[in-house]
Amino acid sequence: MENGKWDGIVRILEEAEKQRKAIPCLSLSHRFDIEEAYAIQEAWIAHKQKEGDRAVGYKMGLTSPAKMKQMNVSEPVYGTLLASMLVENGERLSYNSFIHPRVEAEVAFLLGRDLSGENVTEKEVLEATDHLMASIEIIDSRYENFRFTLADVVADNASSAKFVLGHRLVGAKKEEVATFGMTLRINGEVKATGTPANVLGHPARSVAMLAKMLARKGERLKAGDLVLTGGITEAIAVQPGDVVQASFAHLGDVQVVFE
Ligand code: 0L1
Ligand code: MG
């Protein structure tokens, strides 16, 4: 990549995030394709790392058939997770530290071994997985009205903002994770239900797809990487005062509060 080529765009994204002020889609004012959008994402992450942050893994987005159809794509997108995005289970977050946050219940995979190549199987993903965790991802598009093109959302680090992790699940049950029922409640009211099978048929397939997408760029997943595999149900907008709780069979509960 040409050094500094995307600095101007990175500044715009960083400013939108810091000021909590949504911006018009970058594609309205700049020309970039999907490959270049990933280069913008990398440049933004590199900027954050220079400021002291640390990459801890990846999140997959647009993993449901409905979202892929809506965006007219046949493949999900990925973003980079940073240490600063991790929120403790049960933590209280200031609603005003976001622009227009939405929540998604997801299964998180923590890898115990490297995974590389374009032909990684679900079985290999599960074998390489050290443990699974219940998770809530908080997404917060930097774009006005949460509307964007595919290239826009890739550049915007796939709308990543924060994520919460629950307890670890170790042992045999991880093979059955696609069938674990999940109920998402806000202020005690059921807002969505589903199983991780909603994510590409099996969330391990989401990790395998990520390995493939990285392999095409000569990169790989590494032991210790965390992967958020994608929303089990559609993302739900939250309001100040909301208590968000995702309860998973076998994985337990994970919670976050907006105040
Ligand atoms: O995590 C997600 O599925 C979100 C990916 C980006 C699209 C969006 O912000 O809805
Ligand atoms: Mg997500």
Coordinates of C-alpha atoms and ligand atoms in Angstrom, one line a residue:
M1 CA 0.0 0.0 0.0
E2 CA 1.2 3.5 -0.8
N3 CA 2.3 5.1 2.5
G4 CA -0.3 7.5 3.8
K5 CA -2.7 7.1 0.8
W6 CA -5.7 6.7 3.1
D7 CA -4.7 9.1 5.8
G8 CA -7.4 11.7 4.9
I9 CA -10.2 9.1 5.1
V10 CA -8.8 7.6 8.3
R11 CA -8.9 11.1 9.9
I12 CA -12.6 11.5 8.9
L13 CA -13.5 8.1 10.4
E14 CA -11.5 8.7 13.5
E15 CA -13.1 12.1 14.0
A16 CA -16.6 10.8 13.5
E17 CA -16.0 8.1 16.1
K18 CA -14.3 10.5 18.6
Q19 CA -16.9 13.3 18.2
R20 CA -19.8 10.8 18.1
K21 CA -21.1 12.5 15.0
A22 CA -22.4 10.4 12.0
I23 CA -20.9 11.3 8.6
P24 CA -22.2 10.9 5.1
C25 CA -21.0 7.8 3.3
L26 CA -17.4 8.1 2.3
S27 CA -18.3 6.6 -1.1
L28 CA -20.2 9.8 -1.9
S29 CA -17.0 11.8 -1.8
H30 CA -14.2 9.2 -2.5
R31 CA -13.6 6.4 -4.9
F32 CA -12.6 3.0 -3.5
D33 CA -13.4 -0.6 -4.2
I34 CA -13.7 -3.4 -1.7
E35 CA -10.1 -4.3 -1.8
E36 CA -9.2 -0.6 -1.1
A37 CA -11.9 -0.5 1.6
Y38 CA -10.0 -3.2 3.4
A39 CA -6.8 -1.2 2.9
I40 CA -8.6 1.8 4.5
Q41 CA -9.7 -0.4 7.4
E42 CA -6.1 -1.6 7.9
A43 CA -4.8 1.9 7.8
W44 CA -7.4 3.0 10.5
I45 CA -6.5 0.0 12.7
A46 CA -2.7 0.8 12.2
H47 CA -3.5 4.3 13.3
K48 CA -5.2 3.1 16.5
Q49 CA -2.3 0.7 17.1
K50 CA 0.1 3.6 16.8
E51 CA -1.9 5.3 19.5
G52 CA -1.5 2.3 21.8
D53 CA -4.3 -0.1 21.0
R54 CA -3.9 -3.8 20.2
A55 CA -5.6 -6.1 17.8
V56 CA -7.2 -9.1 19.5
G57 CA -9.0 -10.8 16.6
Y58 CA -11.8 -10.3 14.1
K59 CA -15.6 -9.9 13.8
M60 CA -17.6 -11.3 10.9
G61 CA -20.5 -9.3 9.7
L62 CA -23.4 -9.7 7.2
T63 CA -23.5 -13.4 8.0
S64 CA -27.2 -13.9 7.7
P65 CA -28.8 -14.7 4.3
A66 CA -31.1 -11.8 4.8
K67 CA -28.3 -9.2 5.3
M68 CA -26.3 -10.7 2.4
K69 CA -29.3 -10.4 0.1
Q70 CA -30.0 -6.9 1.3
M71 CA -26.4 -5.8 0.5
N72 CA -26.3 -8.0 -2.7
V73 CA -23.2 -10.0 -1.6
S74 CA -22.4 -13.6 -1.5
E75 CA -19.7 -13.3 1.2
P76 CA -19.7 -11.8 4.6
V77 CA -17.3 -9.0 5.6
Y78 CA -14.9 -8.8 8.4
G79 CA -13.6 -6.2 10.8
T80 CA -10.7 -6.1 13.3
L81 CA -11.3 -6.3 17.1
L82 CA -9.2 -4.2 19.4
A83 CA -8.4 -4.6 23.1
S84 CA -10.1 -1.2 23.8
M85 CA -13.4 -2.6 22.4
L86 CA -13.7 -5.3 25.1
V87 CA -16.3 -4.6 27.8
E88 CA -16.7 -6.6 31.0
N89 CA -19.8 -8.9 31.3
G90 CA -22.4 -6.7 33.1
E91 CA -20.6 -3.5 32.5
R92 CA -22.5 -0.2 32.4
L93 CA -21.7 1.9 29.3
S94 CA -22.5 5.5 28.7
Y95 CA -25.0 5.7 25.8
N96 CA -23.5 9.0 24.9
S97 CA -20.2 7.4 24.1
F98 CA -21.9 6.0 20.9
I99 CA -23.5 7.5 17.9
H100 CA -26.5 5.2 17.4
P101 CA -25.6 1.8 19.0
R102 CA -27.2 -1.5 18.1
V103 CA -26.7 -4.9 19.8
E104 CA -26.3 -8.4 18.3
A105 CA -26.0 -11.7 20.2
E106 CA -23.2 -13.8 18.8
V107 CA -21.0 -16.8 19.6
A108 CA -17.3 -16.0 20.1
F109 CA -14.6 -18.5 19.2
L110 CA -11.1 -18.3 20.9
L111 CA -8.6 -20.1 18.8
G112 CA -6.0 -22.4 20.5
R113 CA -4.2 -23.1 17.2
D114 CA -3.4 -21.3 13.9
L115 CA -5.8 -21.7 11.0
S116 CA -4.8 -21.0 7.5
G117 CA -5.8 -21.7 3.9
E118 CA -8.7 -21.4 1.6
N119 CA -10.1 -24.9 2.4
V120 CA -10.4 -24.8 6.2
T121 CA -13.4 -27.0 7.2
E122 CA -15.9 -26.6 10.1
K123 CA -14.3 -29.6 11.8
E124 CA -10.8 -28.1 11.6
V125 CA -12.2 -24.8 13.1
L126 CA -13.7 -26.7 16.0
E127 CA -10.5 -28.7 16.5
A128 CA -8.5 -25.5 16.6
T129 CA -10.9 -23.8 19.0
D130 CA -9.8 -23.6 22.6
H131 CA -13.2 -22.4 23.9
L132 CA -16.5 -20.7 23.0
M133 CA -18.2 -17.8 24.7
A134 CA -21.5 -16.1 24.6
S135 CA -21.1 -12.5 23.3
I136 CA -23.0 -9.3 22.7
E137 CA -21.5 -7.1 19.9
I138 CA -22.3 -3.4 20.0
I139 CA -22.1 -2.0 16.5
D140 CA -22.2 1.7 15.8
S141 CA -21.9 2.7 12.2
R142 CA -20.0 6.0 11.7
Y143 CA -22.4 6.7 8.8
E144 CA -25.7 8.7 9.0
N145 CA -28.8 6.6 9.5
F146 CA -26.8 3.4 9.6
R147 CA -26.9 3.3 5.8
F148 CA -23.9 2.5 3.6
T149 CA -22.5 0.6 0.6
L150 CA -20.5 -2.6 1.1
A151 CA -17.2 -0.7 0.5
D152 CA -18.3 2.0 3.0
V153 CA -19.0 -0.5 5.8
V154 CA -15.7 -2.4 5.2
A155 CA -13.8 0.8 5.5
D156 CA -15.7 1.6 8.7
N157 CA -14.3 -1.6 10.3
A158 CA -17.6 -3.3 9.8
S159 CA -19.3 -1.0 12.2
S160 CA -17.3 -2.3 15.1
A161 CA -17.6 -0.5 18.4
K162 CA -17.5 -2.7 21.5
F163 CA -18.1 -6.3 22.5
V164 CA -18.9 -8.2 25.7
L165 CA -17.8 -11.7 26.5
G166 CA -19.5 -14.3 28.8
H167 CA -18.1 -17.4 30.4
R168 CA -16.0 -20.0 28.6
L169 CA -17.4 -23.2 27.4
V170 CA -14.8 -25.9 27.2
G171 CA -15.1 -29.6 26.2
A172 CA -17.3 -31.7 24.1
K173 CA -20.4 -29.6 23.6
K174 CA -18.7 -27.1 21.2
E175 CA -19.6 -29.4 18.3
E176 CA -23.3 -28.8 19.1
V177 CA -23.0 -25.1 19.3
A178 CA -25.2 -24.4 16.2
T179 CA -28.2 -25.8 18.1
F180 CA -27.8 -23.8 21.4
G181 CA -30.9 -21.7 21.8
M182 CA -30.4 -18.0 22.4
T183 CA -32.9 -15.4 23.8
L184 CA -32.1 -11.7 23.7
R185 CA -33.9 -9.6 26.2
I186 CA -34.0 -5.8 26.7
N187 CA -35.2 -4.7 30.1
G188 CA -36.5 -8.2 30.6
E189 CA -38.6 -8.2 27.5
V190 CA -37.8 -10.9 24.8
K191 CA -36.7 -9.0 21.7
A192 CA -35.3 -11.9 19.6
T193 CA -34.7 -15.6 19.7
G194 CA -32.7 -17.9 17.5
T195 CA -29.8 -20.4 17.4
P196 CA -26.3 -20.0 16.1
A197 CA -27.3 -22.1 13.1
N198 CA -28.7 -18.8 11.7
V199 CA -25.0 -17.8 11.1
L200 CA -24.2 -19.5 7.8
G201 CA -25.7 -22.8 9.0
H202 CA -23.0 -23.1 11.7
P203 CA -20.9 -20.4 13.3
A204 CA -17.7 -22.5 12.7
R205 CA -18.4 -21.9 9.0
S206 CA -18.1 -18.2 9.7
V207 CA -14.6 -18.8 11.1
A208 CA -13.7 -21.0 8.1
M209 CA -14.8 -18.3 5.7
L210 CA -12.8 -15.7 7.6
A211 CA -9.7 -18.0 7.3
K212 CA -10.4 -18.2 3.5
M213 CA -10.8 -14.4 3.1
L214 CA -7.5 -13.9 5.0
A215 CA -5.7 -16.6 3.0
R216 CA -6.5 -14.7 -0.2
K217 CA -4.5 -11.8 1.2
G218 CA -1.6 -14.1 2.4
E219 CA -2.8 -13.8 6.0
R220 CA -4.0 -16.3 8.6
L221 CA -5.8 -16.7 11.9
K222 CA -3.5 -17.2 14.8
A223 CA -3.7 -19.1 18.1
G224 CA -5.1 -16.6 20.7
D225 CA -7.3 -14.8 18.1
L226 CA -10.9 -14.1 19.1
V227 CA -13.5 -14.3 16.4
L228 CA -17.1 -13.0 16.7
T229 CA -18.9 -15.1 14.2
G230 CA -21.9 -12.8 13.4
G231 CA -25.3 -11.8 14.7
I232 CA -27.7 -14.7 15.4
T233 CA -30.7 -12.3 14.9
E234 CA -30.9 -8.9 13.4
A235 CA -29.2 -6.0 15.2
I236 CA -31.5 -4.2 17.6
A237 CA -31.2 -0.4 18.4
V238 CA -30.8 0.4 22.1
Q239 CA -31.8 3.5 24.2
P240 CA -30.4 5.0 27.3
G241 CA -31.3 3.0 30.3
D242 CA -31.6 -0.3 28.4
V243 CA -30.4 -3.5 30.1
V244 CA -29.4 -6.0 27.3
Q245 CA -29.1 -9.6 28.2
A246 CA -28.3 -12.6 25.8
S247 CA -29.0 -16.0 27.4
F248 CA -27.5 -19.0 25.6
A249 CA -28.2 -22.6 26.3
H250 CA -24.9 -24.2 27.7
L251 CA -23.0 -20.9 27.3
G252 CA -24.9 -18.9 29.9
D253 CA -25.8 -15.2 30.1
V254 CA -24.0 -12.1 28.9
Q255 CA -25.2 -8.6 29.8
V256 CA -24.5 -5.0 29.2
V257 CA -26.2 -1.8 30.4
F258 CA -26.5 1.5 28.6
E259 CA -26.9 4.5 30.9
Ligands
0L1_1 O1 -21.7 -7.2 12.9 C1 -22.4 -7.1 11.9 O2 -23.1 -8.0 11.4 C2 -22.5 -5.7 11.3 C3 -21.7 -5.7 10.1 C4 -21.8 -4.4 9.4 C5 -23.2 -4.1 8.9 C6 -24.0 -3.3 9.9 O3 -23.5 -2.4 10.5 O4 -25.2 -3.6 10.0
MG2 MG -21.9 -8.5 14.6

